mmCIF file of C-alpha atoms and ligand atoms in Angstrom:
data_model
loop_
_atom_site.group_PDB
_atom_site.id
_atom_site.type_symbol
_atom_site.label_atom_id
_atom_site.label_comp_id
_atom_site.label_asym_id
_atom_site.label_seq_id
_atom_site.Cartn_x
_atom_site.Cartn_y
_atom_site.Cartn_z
ATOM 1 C CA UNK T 1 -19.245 15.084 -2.354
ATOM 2 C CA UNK T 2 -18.767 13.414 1.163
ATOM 3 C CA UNK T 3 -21.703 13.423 3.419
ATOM 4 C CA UNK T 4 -21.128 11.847 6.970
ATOM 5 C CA UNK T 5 -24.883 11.038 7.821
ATOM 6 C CA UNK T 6 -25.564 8.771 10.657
ATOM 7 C CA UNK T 7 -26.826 5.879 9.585
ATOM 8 C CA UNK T 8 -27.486 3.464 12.376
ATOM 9 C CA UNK T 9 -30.813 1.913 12.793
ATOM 10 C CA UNK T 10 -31.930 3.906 9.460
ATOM 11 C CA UNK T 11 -34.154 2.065 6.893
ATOM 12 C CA UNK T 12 -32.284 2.539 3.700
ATOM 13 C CA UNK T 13 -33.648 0.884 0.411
ATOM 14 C CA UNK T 14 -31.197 -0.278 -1.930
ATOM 15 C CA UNK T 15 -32.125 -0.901 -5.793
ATOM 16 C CA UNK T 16 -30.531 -2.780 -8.201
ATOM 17 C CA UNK T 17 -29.810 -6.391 -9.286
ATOM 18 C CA UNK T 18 -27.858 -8.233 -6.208
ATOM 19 C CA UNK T 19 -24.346 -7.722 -8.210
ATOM 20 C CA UNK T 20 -24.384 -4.095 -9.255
ATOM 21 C CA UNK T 21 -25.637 -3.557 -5.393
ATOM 22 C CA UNK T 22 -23.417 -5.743 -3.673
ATOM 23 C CA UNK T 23 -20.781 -3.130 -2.764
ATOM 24 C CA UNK T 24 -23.860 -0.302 -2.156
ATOM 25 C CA UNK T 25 -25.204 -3.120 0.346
ATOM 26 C CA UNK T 26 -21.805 -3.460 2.458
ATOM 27 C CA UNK T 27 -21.036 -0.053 2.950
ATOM 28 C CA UNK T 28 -25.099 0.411 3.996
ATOM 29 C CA UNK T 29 -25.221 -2.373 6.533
ATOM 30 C CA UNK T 30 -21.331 -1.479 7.665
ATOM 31 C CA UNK T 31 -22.960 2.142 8.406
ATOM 32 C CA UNK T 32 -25.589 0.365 10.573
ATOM 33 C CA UNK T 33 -28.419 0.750 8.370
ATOM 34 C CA UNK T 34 -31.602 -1.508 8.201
ATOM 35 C CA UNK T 35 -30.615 -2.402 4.494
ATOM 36 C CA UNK T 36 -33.722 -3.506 2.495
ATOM 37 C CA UNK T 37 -33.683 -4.674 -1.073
ATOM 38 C CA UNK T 38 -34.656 -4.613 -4.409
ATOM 39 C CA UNK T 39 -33.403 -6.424 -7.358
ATOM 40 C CA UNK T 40 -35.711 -5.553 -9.959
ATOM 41 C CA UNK T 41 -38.254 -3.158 -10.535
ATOM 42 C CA UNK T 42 -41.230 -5.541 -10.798
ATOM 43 C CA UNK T 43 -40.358 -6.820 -7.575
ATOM 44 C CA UNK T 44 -41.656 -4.042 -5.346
ATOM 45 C CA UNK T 45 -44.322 -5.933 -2.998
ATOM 46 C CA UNK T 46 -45.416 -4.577 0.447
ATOM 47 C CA UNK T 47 -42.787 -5.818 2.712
ATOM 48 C CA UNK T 48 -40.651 -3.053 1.847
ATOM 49 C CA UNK T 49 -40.629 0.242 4.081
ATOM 50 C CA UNK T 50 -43.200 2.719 3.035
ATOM 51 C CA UNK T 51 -41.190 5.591 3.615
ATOM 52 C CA UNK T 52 -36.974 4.425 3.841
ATOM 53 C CA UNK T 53 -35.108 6.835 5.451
ATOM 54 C CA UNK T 54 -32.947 6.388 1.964
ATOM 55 C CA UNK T 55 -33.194 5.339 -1.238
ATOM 56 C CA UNK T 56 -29.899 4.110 -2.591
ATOM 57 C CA UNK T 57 -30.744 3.685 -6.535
ATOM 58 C CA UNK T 58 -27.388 1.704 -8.064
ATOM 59 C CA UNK T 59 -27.271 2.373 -11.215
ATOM 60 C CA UNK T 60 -27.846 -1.756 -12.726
ATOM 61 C CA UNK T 61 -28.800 -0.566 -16.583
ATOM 62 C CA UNK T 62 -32.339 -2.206 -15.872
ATOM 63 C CA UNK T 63 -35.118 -0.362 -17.485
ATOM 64 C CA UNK T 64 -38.252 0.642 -15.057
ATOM 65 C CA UNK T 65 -36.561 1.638 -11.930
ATOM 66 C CA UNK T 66 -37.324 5.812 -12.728
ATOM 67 C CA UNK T 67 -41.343 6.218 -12.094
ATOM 68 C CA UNK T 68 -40.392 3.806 -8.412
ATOM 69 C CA UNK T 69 -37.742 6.641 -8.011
ATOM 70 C CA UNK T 70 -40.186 9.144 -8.742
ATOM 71 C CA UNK T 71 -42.639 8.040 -6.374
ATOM 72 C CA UNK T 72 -40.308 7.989 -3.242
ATOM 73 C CA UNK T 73 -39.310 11.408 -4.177
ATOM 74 C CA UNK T 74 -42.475 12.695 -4.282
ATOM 75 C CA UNK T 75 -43.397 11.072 -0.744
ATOM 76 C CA UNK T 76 -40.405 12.830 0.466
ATOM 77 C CA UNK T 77 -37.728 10.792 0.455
ATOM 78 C CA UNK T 78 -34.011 11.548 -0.956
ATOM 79 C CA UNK T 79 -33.295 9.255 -3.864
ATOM 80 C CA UNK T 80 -29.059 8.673 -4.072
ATOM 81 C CA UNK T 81 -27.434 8.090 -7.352
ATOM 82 C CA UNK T 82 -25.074 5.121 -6.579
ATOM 83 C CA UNK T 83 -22.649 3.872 -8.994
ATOM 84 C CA UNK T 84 -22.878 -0.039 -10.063
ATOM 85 C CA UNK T 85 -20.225 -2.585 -8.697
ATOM 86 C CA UNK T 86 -17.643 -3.425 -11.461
ATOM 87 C CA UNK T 87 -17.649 -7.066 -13.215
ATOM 88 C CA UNK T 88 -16.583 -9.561 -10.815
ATOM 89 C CA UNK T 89 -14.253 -12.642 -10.608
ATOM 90 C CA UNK T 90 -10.958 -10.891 -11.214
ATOM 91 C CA UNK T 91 -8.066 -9.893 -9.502
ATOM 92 C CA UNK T 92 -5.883 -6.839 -9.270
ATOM 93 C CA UNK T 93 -2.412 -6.893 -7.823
ATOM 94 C CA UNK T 94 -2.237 -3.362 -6.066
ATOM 95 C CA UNK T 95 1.440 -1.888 -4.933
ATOM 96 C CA UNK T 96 0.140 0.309 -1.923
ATOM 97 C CA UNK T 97 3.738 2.135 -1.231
ATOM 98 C CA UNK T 98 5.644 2.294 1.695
ATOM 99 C CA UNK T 99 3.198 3.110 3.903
ATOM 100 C CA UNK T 100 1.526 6.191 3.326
ATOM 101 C CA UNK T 101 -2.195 6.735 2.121
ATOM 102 C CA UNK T 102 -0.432 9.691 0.333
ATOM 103 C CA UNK T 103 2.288 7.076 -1.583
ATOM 104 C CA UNK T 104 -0.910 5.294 -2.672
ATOM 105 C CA UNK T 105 -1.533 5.905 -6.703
ATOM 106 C CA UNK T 106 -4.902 7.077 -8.641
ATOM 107 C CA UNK T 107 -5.150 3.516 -9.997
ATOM 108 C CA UNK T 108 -4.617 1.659 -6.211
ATOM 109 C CA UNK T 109 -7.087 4.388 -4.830
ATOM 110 C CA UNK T 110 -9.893 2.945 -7.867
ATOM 111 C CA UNK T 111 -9.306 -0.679 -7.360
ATOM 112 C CA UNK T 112 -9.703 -0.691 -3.672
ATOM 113 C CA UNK T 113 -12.947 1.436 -4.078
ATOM 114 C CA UNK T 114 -14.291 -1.530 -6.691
ATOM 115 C CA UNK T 115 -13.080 -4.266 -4.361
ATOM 116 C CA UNK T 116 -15.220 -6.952 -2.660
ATOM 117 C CA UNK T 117 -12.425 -8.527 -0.833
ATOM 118 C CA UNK T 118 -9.069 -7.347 -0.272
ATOM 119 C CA UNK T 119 -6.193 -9.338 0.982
ATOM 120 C CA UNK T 120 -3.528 -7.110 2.289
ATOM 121 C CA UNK T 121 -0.158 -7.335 3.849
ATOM 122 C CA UNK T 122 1.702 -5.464 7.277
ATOM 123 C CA UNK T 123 3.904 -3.315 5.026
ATOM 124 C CA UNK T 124 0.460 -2.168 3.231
ATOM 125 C CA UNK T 125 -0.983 0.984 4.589
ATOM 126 C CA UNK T 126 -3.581 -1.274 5.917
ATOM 127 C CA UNK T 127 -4.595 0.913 9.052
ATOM 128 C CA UNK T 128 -6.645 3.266 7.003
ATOM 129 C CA UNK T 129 -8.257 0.437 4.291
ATOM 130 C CA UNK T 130 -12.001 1.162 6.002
ATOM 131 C CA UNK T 131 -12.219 4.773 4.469
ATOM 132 C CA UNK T 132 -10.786 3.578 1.823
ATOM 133 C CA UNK T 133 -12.982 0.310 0.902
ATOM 134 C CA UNK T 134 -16.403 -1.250 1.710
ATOM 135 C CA UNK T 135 -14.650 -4.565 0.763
ATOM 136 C CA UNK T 136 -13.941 -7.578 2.993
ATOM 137 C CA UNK T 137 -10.825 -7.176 4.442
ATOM 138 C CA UNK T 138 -8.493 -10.023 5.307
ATOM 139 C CA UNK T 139 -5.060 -10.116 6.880
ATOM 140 C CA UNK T 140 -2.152 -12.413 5.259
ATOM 141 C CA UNK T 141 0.736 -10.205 6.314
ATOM 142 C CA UNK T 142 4.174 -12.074 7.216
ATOM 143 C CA UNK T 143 6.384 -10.943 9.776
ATOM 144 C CA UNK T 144 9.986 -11.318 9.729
ATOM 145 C CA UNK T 145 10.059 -15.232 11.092
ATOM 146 C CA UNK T 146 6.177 -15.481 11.533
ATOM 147 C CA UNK T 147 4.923 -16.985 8.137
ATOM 148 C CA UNK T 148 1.074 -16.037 9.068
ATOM 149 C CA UNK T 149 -0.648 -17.549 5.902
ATOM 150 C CA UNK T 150 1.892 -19.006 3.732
ATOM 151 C CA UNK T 151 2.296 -17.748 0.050
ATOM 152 C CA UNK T 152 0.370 -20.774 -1.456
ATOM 153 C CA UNK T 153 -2.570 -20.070 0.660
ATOM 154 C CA UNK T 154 -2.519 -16.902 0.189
ATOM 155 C CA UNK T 155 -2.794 -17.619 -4.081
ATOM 156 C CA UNK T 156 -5.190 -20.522 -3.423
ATOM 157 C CA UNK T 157 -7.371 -17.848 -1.003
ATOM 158 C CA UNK T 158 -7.011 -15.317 -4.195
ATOM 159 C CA UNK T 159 -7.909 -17.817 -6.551
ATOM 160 C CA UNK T 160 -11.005 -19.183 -4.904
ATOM 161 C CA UNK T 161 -12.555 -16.158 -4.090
ATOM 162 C CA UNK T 162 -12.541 -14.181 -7.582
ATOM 163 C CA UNK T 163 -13.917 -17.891 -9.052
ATOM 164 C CA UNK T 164 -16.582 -17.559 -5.978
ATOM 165 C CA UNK T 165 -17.324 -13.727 -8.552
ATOM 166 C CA UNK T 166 -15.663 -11.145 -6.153
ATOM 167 C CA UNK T 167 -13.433 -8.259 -7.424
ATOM 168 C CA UNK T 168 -10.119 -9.317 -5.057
ATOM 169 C CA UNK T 169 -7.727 -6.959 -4.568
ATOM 170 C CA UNK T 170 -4.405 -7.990 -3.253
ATOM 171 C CA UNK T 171 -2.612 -5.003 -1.599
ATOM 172 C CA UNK T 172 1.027 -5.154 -0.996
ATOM 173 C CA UNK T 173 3.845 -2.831 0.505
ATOM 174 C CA UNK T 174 5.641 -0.952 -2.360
ATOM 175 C CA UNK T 175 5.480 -2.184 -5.553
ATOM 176 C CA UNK T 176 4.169 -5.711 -6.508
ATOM 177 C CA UNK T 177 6.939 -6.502 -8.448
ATOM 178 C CA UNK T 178 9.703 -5.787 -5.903
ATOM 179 C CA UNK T 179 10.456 -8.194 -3.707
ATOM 180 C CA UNK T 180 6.460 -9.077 -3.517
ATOM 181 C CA UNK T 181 6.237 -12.492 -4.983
ATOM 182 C CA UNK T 182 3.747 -10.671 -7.774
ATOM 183 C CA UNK T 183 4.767 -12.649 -10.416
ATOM 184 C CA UNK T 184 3.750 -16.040 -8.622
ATOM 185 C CA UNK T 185 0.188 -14.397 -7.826
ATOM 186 C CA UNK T 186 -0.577 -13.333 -11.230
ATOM 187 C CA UNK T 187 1.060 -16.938 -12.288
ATOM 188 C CA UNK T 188 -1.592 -18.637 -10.057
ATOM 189 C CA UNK T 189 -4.405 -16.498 -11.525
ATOM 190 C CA UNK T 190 -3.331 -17.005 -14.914
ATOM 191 C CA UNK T 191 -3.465 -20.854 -13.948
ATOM 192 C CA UNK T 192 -6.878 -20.622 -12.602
ATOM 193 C CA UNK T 193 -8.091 -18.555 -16.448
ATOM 194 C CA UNK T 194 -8.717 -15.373 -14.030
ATOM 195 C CA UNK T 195 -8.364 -11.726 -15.489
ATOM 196 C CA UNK T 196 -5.813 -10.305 -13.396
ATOM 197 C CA UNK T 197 -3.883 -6.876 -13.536
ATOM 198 C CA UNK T 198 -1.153 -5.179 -11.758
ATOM 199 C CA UNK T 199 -1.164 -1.612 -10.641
ATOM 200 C CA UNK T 200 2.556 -0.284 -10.188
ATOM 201 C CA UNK T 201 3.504 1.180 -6.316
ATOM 202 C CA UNK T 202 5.881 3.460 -5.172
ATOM 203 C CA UNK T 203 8.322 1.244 -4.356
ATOM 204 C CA UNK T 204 10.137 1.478 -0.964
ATOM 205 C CA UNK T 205 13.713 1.094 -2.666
ATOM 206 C CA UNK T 206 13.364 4.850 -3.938
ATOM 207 C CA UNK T 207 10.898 6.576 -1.525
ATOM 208 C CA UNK T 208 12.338 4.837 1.831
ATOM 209 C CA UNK T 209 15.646 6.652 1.448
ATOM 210 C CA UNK T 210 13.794 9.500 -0.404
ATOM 211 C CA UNK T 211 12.009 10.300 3.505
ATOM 212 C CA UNK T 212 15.647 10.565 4.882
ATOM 213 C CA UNK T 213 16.439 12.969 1.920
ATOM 214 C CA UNK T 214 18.836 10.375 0.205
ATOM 215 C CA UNK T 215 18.303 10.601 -3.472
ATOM 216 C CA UNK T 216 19.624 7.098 -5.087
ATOM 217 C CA UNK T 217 21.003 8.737 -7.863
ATOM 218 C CA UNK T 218 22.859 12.285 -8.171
ATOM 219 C CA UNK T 219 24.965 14.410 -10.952
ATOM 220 C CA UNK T 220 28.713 13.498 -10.289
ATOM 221 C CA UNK T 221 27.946 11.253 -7.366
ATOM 222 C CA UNK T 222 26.447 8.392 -8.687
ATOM 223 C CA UNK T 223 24.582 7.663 -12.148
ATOM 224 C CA UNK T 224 23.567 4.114 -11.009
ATOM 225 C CA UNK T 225 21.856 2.313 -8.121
ATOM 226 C CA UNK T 226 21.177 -1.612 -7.499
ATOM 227 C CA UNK T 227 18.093 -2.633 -5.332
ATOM 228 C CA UNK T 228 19.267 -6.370 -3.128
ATOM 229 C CA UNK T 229 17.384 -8.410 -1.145
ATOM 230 C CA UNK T 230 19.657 -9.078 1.800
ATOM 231 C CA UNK T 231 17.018 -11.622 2.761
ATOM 232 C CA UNK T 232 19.714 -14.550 2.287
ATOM 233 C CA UNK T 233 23.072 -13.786 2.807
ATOM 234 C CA UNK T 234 25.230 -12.831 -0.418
ATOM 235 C CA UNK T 235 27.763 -14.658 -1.971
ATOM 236 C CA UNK T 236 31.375 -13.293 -1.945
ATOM 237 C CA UNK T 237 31.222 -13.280 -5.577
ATOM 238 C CA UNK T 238 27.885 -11.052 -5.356
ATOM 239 C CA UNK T 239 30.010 -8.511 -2.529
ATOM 240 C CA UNK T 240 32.930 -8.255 -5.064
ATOM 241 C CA UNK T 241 30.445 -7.574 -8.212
ATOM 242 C CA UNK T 242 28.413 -4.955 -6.025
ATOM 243 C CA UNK T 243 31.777 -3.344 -4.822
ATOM 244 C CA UNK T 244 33.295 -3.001 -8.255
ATOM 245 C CA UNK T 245 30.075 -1.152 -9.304
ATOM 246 C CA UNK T 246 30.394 2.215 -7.852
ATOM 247 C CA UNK T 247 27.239 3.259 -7.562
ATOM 248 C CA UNK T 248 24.609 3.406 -4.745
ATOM 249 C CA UNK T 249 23.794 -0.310 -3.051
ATOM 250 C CA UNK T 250 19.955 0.016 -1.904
ATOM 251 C CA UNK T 251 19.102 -3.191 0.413
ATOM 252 C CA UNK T 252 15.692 -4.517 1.377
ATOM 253 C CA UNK T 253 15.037 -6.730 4.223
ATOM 254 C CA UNK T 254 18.971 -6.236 5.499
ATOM 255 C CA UNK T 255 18.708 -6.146 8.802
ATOM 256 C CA UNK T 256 19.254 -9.186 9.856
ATOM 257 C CA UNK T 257 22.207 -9.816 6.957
ATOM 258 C CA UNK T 258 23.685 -6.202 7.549
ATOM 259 C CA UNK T 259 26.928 -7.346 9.736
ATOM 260 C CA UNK T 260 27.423 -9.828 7.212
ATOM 261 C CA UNK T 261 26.821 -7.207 4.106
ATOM 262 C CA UNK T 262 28.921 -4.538 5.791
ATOM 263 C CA UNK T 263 31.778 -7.527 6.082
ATOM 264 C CA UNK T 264 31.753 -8.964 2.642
ATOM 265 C CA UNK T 265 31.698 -5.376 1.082
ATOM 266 C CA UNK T 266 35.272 -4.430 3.021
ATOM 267 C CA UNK T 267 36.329 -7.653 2.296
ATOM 268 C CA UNK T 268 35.947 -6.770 -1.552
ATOM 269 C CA UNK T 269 37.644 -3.879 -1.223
ATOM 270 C CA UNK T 270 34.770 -0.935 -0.364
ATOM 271 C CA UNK T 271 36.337 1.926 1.789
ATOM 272 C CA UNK T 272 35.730 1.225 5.567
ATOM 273 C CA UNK T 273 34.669 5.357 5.224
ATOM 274 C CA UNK T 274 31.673 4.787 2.893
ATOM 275 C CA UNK T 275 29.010 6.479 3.919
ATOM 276 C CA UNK T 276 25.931 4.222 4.926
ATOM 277 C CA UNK T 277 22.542 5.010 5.908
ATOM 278 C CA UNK T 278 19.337 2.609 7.824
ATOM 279 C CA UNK T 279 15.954 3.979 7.241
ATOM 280 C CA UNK T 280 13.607 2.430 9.548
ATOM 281 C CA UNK T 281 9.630 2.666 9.232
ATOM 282 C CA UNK T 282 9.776 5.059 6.438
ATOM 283 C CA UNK T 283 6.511 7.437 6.365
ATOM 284 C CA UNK T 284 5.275 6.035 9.701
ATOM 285 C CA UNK T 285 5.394 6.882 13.131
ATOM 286 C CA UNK T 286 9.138 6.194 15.008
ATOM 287 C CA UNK T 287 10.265 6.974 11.399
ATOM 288 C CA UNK T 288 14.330 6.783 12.119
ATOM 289 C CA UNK T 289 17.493 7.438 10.184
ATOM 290 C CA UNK T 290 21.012 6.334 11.637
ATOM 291 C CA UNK T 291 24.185 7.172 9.267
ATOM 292 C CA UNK T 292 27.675 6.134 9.782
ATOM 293 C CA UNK T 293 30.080 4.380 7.740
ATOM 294 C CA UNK T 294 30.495 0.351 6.432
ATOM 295 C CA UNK T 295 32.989 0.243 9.053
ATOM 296 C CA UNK T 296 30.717 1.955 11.690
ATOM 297 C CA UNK T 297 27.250 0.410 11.044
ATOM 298 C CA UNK T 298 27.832 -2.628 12.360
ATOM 299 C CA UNK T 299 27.762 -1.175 15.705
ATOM 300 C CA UNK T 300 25.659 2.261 15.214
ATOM 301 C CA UNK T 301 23.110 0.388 13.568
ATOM 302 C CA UNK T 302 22.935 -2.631 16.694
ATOM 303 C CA UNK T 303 19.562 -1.246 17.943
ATOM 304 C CA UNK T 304 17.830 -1.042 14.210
ATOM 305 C CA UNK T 305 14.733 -3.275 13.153
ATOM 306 C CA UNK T 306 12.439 -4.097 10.167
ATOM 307 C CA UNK T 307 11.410 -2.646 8.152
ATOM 308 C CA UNK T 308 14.235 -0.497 6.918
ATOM 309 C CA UNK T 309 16.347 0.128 3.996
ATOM 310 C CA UNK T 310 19.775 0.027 3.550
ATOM 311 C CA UNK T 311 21.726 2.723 1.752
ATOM 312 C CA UNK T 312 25.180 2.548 0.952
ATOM 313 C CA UNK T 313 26.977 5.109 -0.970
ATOM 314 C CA UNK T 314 28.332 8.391 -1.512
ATOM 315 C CA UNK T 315 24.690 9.860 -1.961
ATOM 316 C CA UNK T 316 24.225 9.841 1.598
ATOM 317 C CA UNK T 317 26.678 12.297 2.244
ATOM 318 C CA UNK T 318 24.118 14.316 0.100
ATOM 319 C CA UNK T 319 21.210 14.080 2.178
ATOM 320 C CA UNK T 320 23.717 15.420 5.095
ATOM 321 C CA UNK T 321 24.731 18.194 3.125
ATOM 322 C CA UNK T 322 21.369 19.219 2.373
ATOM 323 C CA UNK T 323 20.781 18.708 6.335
ATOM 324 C CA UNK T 324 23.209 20.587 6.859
ATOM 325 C CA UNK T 325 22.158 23.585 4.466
ATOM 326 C CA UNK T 326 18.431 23.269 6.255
ATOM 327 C CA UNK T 327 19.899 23.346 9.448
ATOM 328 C CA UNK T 328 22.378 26.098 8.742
ATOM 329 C CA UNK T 329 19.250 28.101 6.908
ATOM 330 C CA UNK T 330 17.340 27.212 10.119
ATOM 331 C CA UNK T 331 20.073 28.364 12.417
ATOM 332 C CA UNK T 332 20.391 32.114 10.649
ATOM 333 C CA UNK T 333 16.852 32.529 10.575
ATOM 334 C CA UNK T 334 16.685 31.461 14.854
ATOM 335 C CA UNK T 335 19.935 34.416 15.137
ATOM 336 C CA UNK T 336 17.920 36.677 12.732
ATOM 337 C CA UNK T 337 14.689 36.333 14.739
ATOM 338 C CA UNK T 338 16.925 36.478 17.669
ATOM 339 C CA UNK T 339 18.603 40.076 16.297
ATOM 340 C CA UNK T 340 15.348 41.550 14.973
ATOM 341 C CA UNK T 341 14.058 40.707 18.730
ATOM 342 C CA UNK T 342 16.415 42.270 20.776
HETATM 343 N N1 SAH J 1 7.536 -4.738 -2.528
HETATM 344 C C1 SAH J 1 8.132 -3.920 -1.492
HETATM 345 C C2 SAH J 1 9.273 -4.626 -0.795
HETATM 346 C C3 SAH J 1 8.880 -5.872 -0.069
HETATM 347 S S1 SAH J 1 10.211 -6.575 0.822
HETATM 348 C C4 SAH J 1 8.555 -2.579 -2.056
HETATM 349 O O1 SAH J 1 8.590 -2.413 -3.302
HETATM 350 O O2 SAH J 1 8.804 -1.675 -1.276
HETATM 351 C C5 SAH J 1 9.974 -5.864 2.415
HETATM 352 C C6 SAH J 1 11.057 -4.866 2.717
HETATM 353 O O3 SAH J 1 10.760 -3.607 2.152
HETATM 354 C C7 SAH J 1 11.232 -4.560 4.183
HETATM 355 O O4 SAH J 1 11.992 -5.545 4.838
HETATM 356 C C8 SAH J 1 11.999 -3.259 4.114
HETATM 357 O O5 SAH J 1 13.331 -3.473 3.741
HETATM 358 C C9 SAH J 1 11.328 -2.585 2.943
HETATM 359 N N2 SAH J 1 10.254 -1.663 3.364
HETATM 360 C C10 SAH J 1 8.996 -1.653 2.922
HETATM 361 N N3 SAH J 1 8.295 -0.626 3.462
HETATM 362 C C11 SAH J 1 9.157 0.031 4.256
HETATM 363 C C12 SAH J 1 9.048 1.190 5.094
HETATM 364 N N4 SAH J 1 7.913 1.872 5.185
HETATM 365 N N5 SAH J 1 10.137 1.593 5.770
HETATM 366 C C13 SAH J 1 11.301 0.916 5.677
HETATM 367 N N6 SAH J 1 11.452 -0.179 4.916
HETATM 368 C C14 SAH J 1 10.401 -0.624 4.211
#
């Protein structure tokens, strides 16, 4: 149950030792409440308020707390179950999708919840973290070209705060393991003797082409797909292996290589009429698909940006098709409304 109480200004009692409360205590005080405390149950004295306008009970395994309970309920004043902070000091690499709270999995949804501090990136859906989390939130996202906090200090800012005891989450785009320097993070924790985990995302490879209704693989049009970084320019070698493939080329960070992609792919002997599609800002606002052909894109593709995805292969000719279907459906049901009208 969600109850949106105002709390500003409100007296609100928290029990419970000072690290089963701690995340009970954030999301009080970031509510505005007067947050008062108390760590044990021997410790009630007179400086707390005689009648809170809450008692937030977290649930610390200390014996004692239930005739204190008792007594504020009996003056009057609602007693709230709260759950205990989980065991500090470790860190959990979190995939947060492409974007979307929706792409976000049961597992990302539970570690933010049990985070004290979460370091997140731009491609993250960071814009809706505070209903999300009562954690500390911190921004290390990169831009394309603007290297905001660079990928040691981000591990070193990881490290230092699950030593310090919080539960750090570090939230990035997609999946962790994509792309997302996740190996080096959980390398650095591993260094340091932290517990770490990582918790799987939808990865933007498959779900960024999936929002233009290009399905990487299909029956009898292509049993195979390759995700590339087109972060660095390929090698000719690397255009003639990807080429002689056949199956659907899926490109991450291409934007700035795509001339150069498109280029080395004809050169290696991929039809100049292979269909290619740019997905920009998948599952966001401006969300935008432009499809032409390797020797088109060059051009239709001139006014693109990050983020977007690269698709090249015959499965985009299936997301048309199916475009074309809904459009066609759509078109005989505007002439059958149109008929039944007049
Ligand atoms: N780990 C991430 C990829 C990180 S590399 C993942 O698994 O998705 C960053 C690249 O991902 C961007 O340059 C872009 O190519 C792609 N990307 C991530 N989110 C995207 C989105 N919502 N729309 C389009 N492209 C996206």
């Amino acid at each position: 149950m969600q109850l949106d109480i105002d709390l500003t200004g409100r007296d609100v009692l928290v029990t419970g030792t000072d690290t089963a409360a701690r995340q009970a205590v954030r999301r009080f005080q970031a509510a505005g409440a007067v947050v008062h405390r108390l760590a044990s149950p021997q410790a009630a004295d007179a400086a707390l308020p005689a009648r809170p306008f809450l008692v937030a009970a977290v649930d610390d395994g200390q014996p004692g707390w239930e005739p204190l309970l008792a007594g504020y309920r009996a003056a009057g004043v609602p007693v709230a179950a709260e759950p205990a902070a989980g065991t500090p000091g470790h860190v959990t690499l979190v995939g947060g999708g492409p974007g979307s709270t929706d792409l976000l999995t049961v597992a990302a949804v539970k570690a933010l919840r049990d985070a004290d501090v979460v370091f997140y990136d731009r491609l993250a859906p960071y814009q809706e973290l505070p209903s999300l989390t009562s954690a500390v939130l911190v921004d290390v996202g990169k831009k394309p070209g603007h290297h905001k906090v660079g990928q040691s200090d981000i591990e070193k800012l990881m490290v230092e705060s699950a030593v310090a005891g919080n539960n750090v989450v570090r939230l990035k785009g997609g999946d962790p393991y994509v792309f997302g320097r996740g190996g080096e993070e959980v390398a650095a924790c591993v260094a340091a003797s932290l517990e770490v985990q990582v918790v799987s995302g939808v990865t933007s490879a498959i779900s960024v082409p999936a929002a233009a209704g290009i399905p990487v693989t299909h029956r009898n049009v292509s049993h195979m797909f390759t995700v590339v970084s087109g972060h660095a320019p390929l090698t000719d070698k690397e255009h003639h292996h990807l080429a002689g493939l056949g199956g659907t080329i899926v490109v991450l960070m291409g934007i700035g290589t795509l001339h150069h992609l498109a280029a080395g792919l004809r050169r290696a002997g991929m039809r100049a009429d292979m269909p290619m599609a740019v997905v920009e800002r998948g599952y966001r606002p401006g969300q935008r698909t432009t499809i032409a052909n390797l020797g088109t894109i060059a051009a239709a593709a001139a006014g693109c940006s990050n983020p977007a995805v690269l698709v090249i292969g015959e499965v985009v000719r299936v997301a048309e098709a199916n475009r074309g279907h809904a459009e066609a459906a759509a078109d005989l049901d505007r002439l059958a409304a149109s008929l039944l009208g007049s």
